[in-house]
Amino acid sequence: MRIGEIAALVGVTPRAVRHYHRLGLLPEPGRRANGYREYGIRDAVLLARIRRLAELGLGLDEVGDVLAGDEGRELVDVLEELDADLARQERVVRERRARLAELLAQARAGRLPADGPVSPELAEWLTELGELGHPGVAAGSPTAAWDREMLTLLDTMVPEAERARMVELLRATAGDAAAALYARLDALADAAPDDPRVAETAEALAGIIPAGMAVEVPGDGFADVLFADLAPAQAAAVRQALRLAAERAA
């Protein structure tokens, strides 16, 4: 095979093949009398392995380390590993299609929230909030909108097996008390972080956080992103509430 043929077979560009040659990841093959490179099946297998490793997120230096550890392996072993990797990718595609089917079903039934694609469990709960005319949502509260965004983020982080439990915990927090807390948090939009209402709001919020959702947020970059859309006093109240709830659940 010539360089264009092996590149097309493996699904890369000739430029990428030449780049792998320069880095020493792919040894230079023998050449024909006319000077063209002549690639064989082992070259194709190695090139496919380089591509697979790169697709898995390894840097090319790391790919080189992996390949160095493969020296002396039988061709059948490498092929079996490639086959297993393809099987893994097939499973990922099936899972994504199953998730897409759920989203399509939600959209066709008019139950896909404006917040974005979420699990069926959370979609049902958000729909219930709208149908019940939840005061905090109906009033257009900025902190209620932020809360929905956080739920959407949490939905992507919670394992599928635990989502139903998460929604049950959310149902336990719904009601007039939650709506009143949205109003109290909204009132802190222009307050200072040391405003006395911060501690009062934190105490009230901690009182409705279920033990199963009482997790203190670490003070790192993640927290900065999490609270980026809240005013300083609002963020302080939520942080204090989560800390109090976590301490009481311990």
mmCIF file of C-alpha atoms in Angstrom:
data_model
loop_
_atom_site.group_PDB
_atom_site.id
_atom_site.type_symbol
_atom_site.label_atom_id
_atom_site.label_comp_id
_atom_site.label_asym_id
_atom_site.label_seq_id
_atom_site.Cartn_x
_atom_site.Cartn_y
_atom_site.Cartn_z
ATOM 1 C CA MET A 1 0.000 0.000 0.000
ATOM 2 C CA ARG A 2 1.062 3.566 -0.666
ATOM 3 C CA ILE A 3 0.687 6.332 1.910
ATOM 4 C CA GLY A 4 -2.661 7.535 0.576
ATOM 5 C CA GLU A 5 -4.046 3.999 0.618
ATOM 6 C CA ILE A 6 -3.006 3.180 4.189
ATOM 7 C CA ALA A 7 -4.234 6.566 5.390
ATOM 8 C CA ALA A 8 -7.649 5.981 3.798
ATOM 9 C CA LEU A 9 -7.808 2.429 5.164
ATOM 10 C CA VAL A 10 -7.159 3.518 8.760
ATOM 11 C CA GLY A 11 -9.127 6.765 8.584
ATOM 12 C CA VAL A 12 -6.368 9.352 8.914
ATOM 13 C CA THR A 13 -4.743 11.789 6.517
ATOM 14 C CA PRO A 14 -1.433 11.258 4.691
ATOM 15 C CA ARG A 15 -0.211 14.332 6.549
ATOM 16 C CA ALA A 16 -0.896 12.598 9.872
ATOM 17 C CA VAL A 17 1.023 9.513 8.690
ATOM 18 C CA ARG A 18 4.034 11.673 7.837
ATOM 19 C CA HIS A 19 3.744 13.396 11.223
ATOM 20 C CA TYR A 20 3.802 10.027 12.992
ATOM 21 C CA HIS A 21 6.907 9.129 11.001
ATOM 22 C CA ARG A 22 8.648 12.337 12.127
ATOM 23 C CA LEU A 23 7.779 11.623 15.777
ATOM 24 C CA GLY A 24 9.026 8.062 15.520
ATOM 25 C CA LEU A 25 5.635 6.576 16.383
ATOM 26 C CA LEU A 26 5.340 4.866 13.015
ATOM 27 C CA PRO A 27 8.600 3.441 11.589
ATOM 28 C CA GLU A 28 9.470 4.357 8.037
ATOM 29 C CA PRO A 29 8.564 1.415 5.763
ATOM 30 C CA GLY A 30 10.645 0.109 2.938
ATOM 31 C CA ARG A 31 10.500 1.901 -0.389
ATOM 32 C CA ARG A 32 9.853 0.725 -3.902
ATOM 33 C CA ALA A 33 12.347 1.195 -6.678
ATOM 34 C CA ASN A 34 10.552 4.404 -7.645
ATOM 35 C CA GLY A 35 11.036 5.839 -4.129
ATOM 36 C CA TYR A 36 7.441 5.479 -2.922
ATOM 37 C CA ARG A 37 6.852 4.093 0.570
ATOM 38 C CA GLU A 38 5.439 0.551 0.633
ATOM 39 C CA TYR A 39 3.199 -0.217 3.639
ATOM 40 C CA GLY A 40 2.070 -3.650 4.832
ATOM 41 C CA ILE A 41 -0.573 -5.026 7.169
ATOM 42 C CA ARG A 42 1.572 -4.559 10.276
ATOM 43 C CA ASP A 43 1.992 -0.883 9.411
ATOM 44 C CA ALA A 44 -1.774 -0.556 9.079
ATOM 45 C CA VAL A 45 -2.353 -2.253 12.455
ATOM 46 C CA LEU A 46 0.180 0.023 14.159
ATOM 47 C CA LEU A 47 -1.285 3.118 12.522
ATOM 48 C CA ALA A 48 -4.786 2.078 13.630
ATOM 49 C CA ARG A 49 -3.506 1.598 17.171
ATOM 50 C CA ILE A 50 -1.944 5.075 17.194
ATOM 51 C CA ARG A 51 -5.231 6.544 16.051
ATOM 52 C CA ARG A 52 -7.228 4.619 18.666
ATOM 53 C CA LEU A 53 -4.929 5.689 21.500
ATOM 54 C CA ALA A 54 -5.112 9.306 20.369
ATOM 55 C CA GLU A 55 -8.915 9.102 20.228
ATOM 56 C CA LEU A 56 -8.918 7.860 23.822
ATOM 57 C CA GLY A 57 -7.328 11.172 24.812
ATOM 58 C CA LEU A 58 -3.662 10.201 25.134
ATOM 59 C CA GLY A 59 -1.061 12.741 24.061
ATOM 60 C CA LEU A 60 1.320 11.608 21.358
ATOM 61 C CA ASP A 61 4.145 11.326 23.917
ATOM 62 C CA GLU A 62 1.937 8.990 25.956
ATOM 63 C CA VAL A 63 1.047 7.052 22.810
ATOM 64 C CA GLY A 64 4.762 6.544 22.229
ATOM 65 C CA ASP A 65 5.196 5.184 25.757
ATOM 66 C CA VAL A 66 2.330 2.725 25.269
ATOM 67 C CA LEU A 67 3.694 1.537 21.933
ATOM 68 C CA ALA A 68 7.162 1.079 23.424
ATOM 69 C CA GLY A 69 5.652 -1.270 25.975
ATOM 70 C CA ASP A 70 4.032 -3.258 23.163
ATOM 71 C CA GLU A 71 7.277 -4.235 21.477
ATOM 72 C CA GLY A 72 7.481 -7.963 20.957
ATOM 73 C CA ARG A 73 3.744 -8.545 21.275
ATOM 74 C CA GLU A 74 2.146 -10.944 18.842
ATOM 75 C CA LEU A 75 0.053 -9.438 16.071
ATOM 76 C CA VAL A 76 -2.988 -11.423 17.185
ATOM 77 C CA ASP A 77 -2.790 -9.821 20.656
ATOM 78 C CA VAL A 78 -2.783 -6.321 19.195
ATOM 79 C CA LEU A 79 -5.669 -7.175 16.869
ATOM 80 C CA GLU A 80 -7.694 -8.601 19.764
ATOM 81 C CA GLU A 81 -7.111 -5.418 21.748
ATOM 82 C CA LEU A 82 -8.220 -3.289 18.812
ATOM 83 C CA ASP A 83 -11.314 -5.455 18.452
ATOM 84 C CA ALA A 84 -12.134 -5.012 22.140
ATOM 85 C CA ASP A 85 -11.717 -1.251 21.808
ATOM 86 C CA LEU A 86 -14.084 -1.184 18.832
ATOM 87 C CA ALA A 87 -16.610 -3.167 20.872
ATOM 88 C CA ARG A 88 -16.333 -0.550 23.637
ATOM 89 C CA GLN A 89 -16.975 2.226 21.130
ATOM 90 C CA GLU A 90 -20.015 0.350 19.816
ATOM 91 C CA ARG A 91 -21.413 0.181 23.369
ATOM 92 C CA VAL A 92 -20.869 3.915 23.812
ATOM 93 C CA VAL A 93 -22.696 4.629 20.545
ATOM 94 C CA ARG A 94 -25.611 2.384 21.589
ATOM 95 C CA GLU A 95 -25.856 4.153 24.944
ATOM 96 C CA ARG A 96 -25.822 7.565 23.265
ATOM 97 C CA ARG A 97 -28.537 6.490 20.833
ATOM 98 C CA ALA A 98 -30.651 5.187 23.710
ATOM 99 C CA ARG A 99 -30.241 8.533 25.480
ATOM 100 C CA LEU A 100 -31.135 10.359 22.256
ATOM 101 C CA ALA A 101 -34.259 8.211 21.905
ATOM 102 C CA GLU A 102 -35.358 9.327 25.392
ATOM 103 C CA LEU A 103 -34.809 12.976 24.481
ATOM 104 C CA LEU A 104 -36.722 12.587 21.229
ATOM 105 C CA ALA A 105 -39.614 11.012 23.120
ATOM 106 C CA GLN A 106 -39.618 13.953 25.574
ATOM 107 C CA ALA A 107 -39.504 16.478 22.736
ATOM 108 C CA ARG A 108 -42.326 14.814 20.792
ATOM 109 C CA ALA A 109 -44.454 14.747 23.938
ATOM 110 C CA GLY A 110 -43.689 18.412 24.602
ATOM 111 C CA ARG A 111 -41.858 17.558 27.823
ATOM 112 C CA LEU A 112 -38.314 18.674 26.940
ATOM 113 C CA PRO A 113 -37.447 21.491 29.383
ATOM 114 C CA ALA A 114 -36.045 24.750 28.085
ATOM 115 C CA ASP A 115 -33.063 24.231 30.399
ATOM 116 C CA GLY A 116 -31.729 21.616 28.015
ATOM 117 C CA PRO A 117 -31.630 17.822 27.678
ATOM 118 C CA VAL A 118 -32.083 16.162 31.053
ATOM 119 C CA SER A 119 -32.846 12.676 32.305
ATOM 120 C CA PRO A 120 -36.447 11.415 32.084
ATOM 121 C CA GLU A 121 -36.663 11.538 35.880
ATOM 122 C CA LEU A 122 -35.701 15.211 36.135
ATOM 123 C CA ALA A 123 -37.755 16.113 33.042
ATOM 124 C CA GLU A 124 -40.841 14.679 34.756
ATOM 125 C CA TRP A 125 -40.124 16.644 37.918
ATOM 126 C CA LEU A 126 -39.555 19.934 36.080
ATOM 127 C CA THR A 127 -42.784 19.349 34.171
ATOM 128 C CA GLU A 128 -44.611 18.781 37.463
ATOM 129 C CA LEU A 129 -43.284 22.078 38.798
ATOM 130 C CA GLY A 130 -44.673 23.912 35.802
ATOM 131 C CA GLU A 131 -48.030 22.133 35.891
ATOM 132 C CA LEU A 132 -48.400 22.746 39.624
ATOM 133 C CA GLY A 133 -47.673 26.436 39.151
ATOM 134 C CA HIS A 134 -44.780 26.323 41.600
ATOM 135 C CA PRO A 135 -44.596 29.859 43.044
ATOM 136 C CA GLY A 136 -40.845 30.223 42.765
ATOM 137 C CA VAL A 137 -40.842 29.149 39.129
ATOM 138 C CA ALA A 138 -44.010 30.993 38.112
ATOM 139 C CA ALA A 139 -42.792 34.253 39.619
ATOM 140 C CA GLY A 140 -39.741 34.273 37.364
ATOM 141 C CA SER A 141 -37.350 34.319 40.320
ATOM 142 C CA PRO A 142 -33.691 34.703 39.203
ATOM 143 C CA THR A 143 -32.509 32.332 41.925
ATOM 144 C CA ALA A 144 -35.205 29.827 40.944
ATOM 145 C CA ALA A 145 -33.829 29.936 37.397
ATOM 146 C CA TRP A 146 -30.305 29.425 38.790
ATOM 147 C CA ASP A 147 -31.571 26.509 40.856
ATOM 148 C CA ARG A 148 -32.976 24.836 37.734
ATOM 149 C CA GLU A 149 -29.646 25.267 35.986
ATOM 150 C CA MET A 150 -27.861 23.656 38.928
ATOM 151 C CA LEU A 151 -30.316 20.755 38.846
ATOM 152 C CA THR A 152 -29.569 20.279 35.160
ATOM 153 C CA LEU A 153 -25.841 20.201 35.952
ATOM 154 C CA LEU A 154 -26.372 17.820 38.872
ATOM 155 C CA ASP A 155 -28.446 15.581 36.608
ATOM 156 C CA THR A 156 -25.401 14.990 34.401
ATOM 157 C CA MET A 157 -23.243 14.089 37.408
ATOM 158 C CA VAL A 158 -25.568 11.711 39.269
ATOM 159 C CA PRO A 159 -25.309 8.031 38.239
ATOM 160 C CA GLU A 160 -28.354 6.779 36.364
ATOM 161 C CA ALA A 161 -29.248 4.344 39.146
ATOM 162 C CA GLU A 162 -29.478 7.214 41.669
ATOM 163 C CA ARG A 163 -31.514 9.726 39.623
ATOM 164 C CA ALA A 164 -34.908 8.519 40.835
ATOM 165 C CA ARG A 165 -33.717 8.927 44.425
ATOM 166 C CA MET A 166 -32.482 12.444 43.623
ATOM 167 C CA VAL A 167 -35.902 13.423 42.265
ATOM 168 C CA GLU A 168 -37.613 12.029 45.368
ATOM 169 C CA LEU A 169 -35.349 14.218 47.495
ATOM 170 C CA LEU A 170 -36.213 17.211 45.341
ATOM 171 C CA ARG A 171 -39.931 16.561 45.811
ATOM 172 C CA ALA A 172 -39.343 16.681 49.564
ATOM 173 C CA THR A 173 -38.003 20.236 49.259
ATOM 174 C CA ALA A 174 -40.845 21.596 47.119
ATOM 175 C CA GLY A 175 -43.596 23.752 48.511
ATOM 176 C CA ASP A 176 -44.270 27.180 49.932
ATOM 177 C CA ALA A 177 -41.093 27.132 52.040
ATOM 178 C CA ALA A 178 -38.916 26.667 48.954
ATOM 179 C CA ALA A 179 -40.738 29.436 47.102
ATOM 180 C CA ALA A 180 -40.274 31.778 50.070
ATOM 181 C CA LEU A 181 -36.561 30.998 50.087
ATOM 182 C CA TYR A 182 -36.277 31.959 46.424
ATOM 183 C CA ALA A 183 -37.758 35.335 47.376
ATOM 184 C CA ARG A 184 -35.322 35.719 50.286
ATOM 185 C CA LEU A 185 -32.372 34.885 48.080
ATOM 186 C CA ASP A 186 -33.585 37.310 45.408
ATOM 187 C CA ALA A 187 -33.711 40.027 48.084
ATOM 188 C CA LEU A 188 -29.975 39.535 48.715
ATOM 189 C CA ALA A 189 -29.033 40.513 45.164
ATOM 190 C CA ASP A 190 -27.754 43.945 46.248
ATOM 191 C CA ALA A 191 -26.766 43.072 49.815
ATOM 192 C CA ALA A 192 -23.284 42.801 51.280
ATOM 193 C CA PRO A 193 -21.930 39.341 52.195
ATOM 194 C CA ASP A 194 -21.992 40.312 55.900
ATOM 195 C CA ASP A 195 -25.649 41.387 55.804
ATOM 196 C CA PRO A 196 -27.506 39.771 58.750
ATOM 197 C CA ARG A 197 -30.059 38.364 56.304
ATOM 198 C CA VAL A 198 -27.357 36.111 54.835
ATOM 199 C CA ALA A 199 -27.083 34.003 57.987
ATOM 200 C CA GLU A 200 -30.874 33.973 58.431
ATOM 201 C CA THR A 201 -31.437 32.830 54.848
ATOM 202 C CA ALA A 202 -28.685 30.206 55.159
ATOM 203 C CA GLU A 203 -30.316 28.780 58.269
ATOM 204 C CA ALA A 204 -33.716 28.593 56.584
ATOM 205 C CA LEU A 205 -32.268 27.020 53.432
ATOM 206 C CA ALA A 206 -30.308 24.438 55.440
ATOM 207 C CA GLY A 207 -33.556 23.447 57.105
ATOM 208 C CA ILE A 208 -35.116 22.163 53.880
ATOM 209 C CA ILE A 209 -32.058 20.504 52.331
ATOM 210 C CA PRO A 210 -32.564 16.709 52.603
ATOM 211 C CA ALA A 211 -29.756 14.803 54.310
ATOM 212 C CA GLY A 212 -29.119 12.924 51.071
ATOM 213 C CA MET A 213 -28.266 16.164 49.278
ATOM 214 C CA ALA A 214 -26.268 17.797 52.060
ATOM 215 C CA VAL A 215 -22.832 18.193 50.484
ATOM 216 C CA GLU A 216 -20.471 21.051 51.253
ATOM 217 C CA VAL A 217 -19.048 22.687 48.132
ATOM 218 C CA PRO A 218 -15.221 22.876 48.167
ATOM 219 C CA GLY A 219 -13.664 26.309 48.000
ATOM 220 C CA ASP A 220 -11.908 25.897 44.676
ATOM 221 C CA GLY A 221 -12.364 26.880 41.037
ATOM 222 C CA PHE A 222 -15.404 24.634 40.737
ATOM 223 C CA ALA A 223 -17.211 26.683 43.353
ATOM 224 C CA ASP A 224 -16.350 29.895 41.496
ATOM 225 C CA VAL A 225 -18.051 28.518 38.402
ATOM 226 C CA LEU A 226 -20.980 27.144 40.391
ATOM 227 C CA PHE A 227 -21.788 30.487 42.008
ATOM 228 C CA ALA A 228 -20.727 32.752 39.138
ATOM 229 C CA ASP A 229 -24.305 33.873 38.425
ATOM 230 C CA LEU A 230 -25.125 34.668 42.059
ATOM 231 C CA ALA A 231 -24.486 37.941 43.844
ATOM 232 C CA PRO A 232 -21.845 37.757 46.639
ATOM 233 C CA ALA A 233 -24.452 37.730 49.413
ATOM 234 C CA GLN A 234 -26.523 35.064 47.651
ATOM 235 C CA ALA A 235 -23.459 32.864 47.137
ATOM 236 C CA ALA A 236 -22.497 33.320 50.793
ATOM 237 C CA ALA A 237 -25.965 32.251 51.927
ATOM 238 C CA VAL A 238 -25.964 29.115 49.741
ATOM 239 C CA ARG A 239 -22.427 28.175 50.848
ATOM 240 C CA GLN A 240 -23.352 28.565 54.515
ATOM 241 C CA ALA A 241 -26.548 26.563 54.032
ATOM 242 C CA LEU A 242 -24.723 23.675 52.377
ATOM 243 C CA ARG A 243 -22.099 23.687 55.135
ATOM 244 C CA LEU A 244 -24.739 23.677 57.855
ATOM 245 C CA ALA A 245 -26.712 20.892 56.179
ATOM 246 C CA ALA A 246 -23.557 18.810 55.703
ATOM 247 C CA GLU A 247 -22.578 19.248 59.365
ATOM 248 C CA ARG A 248 -26.030 18.180 60.534
ATOM 249 C CA ALA A 249 -26.088 15.162 58.238
ATOM 250 C CA ALA A 250 -22.658 13.969 59.408
#
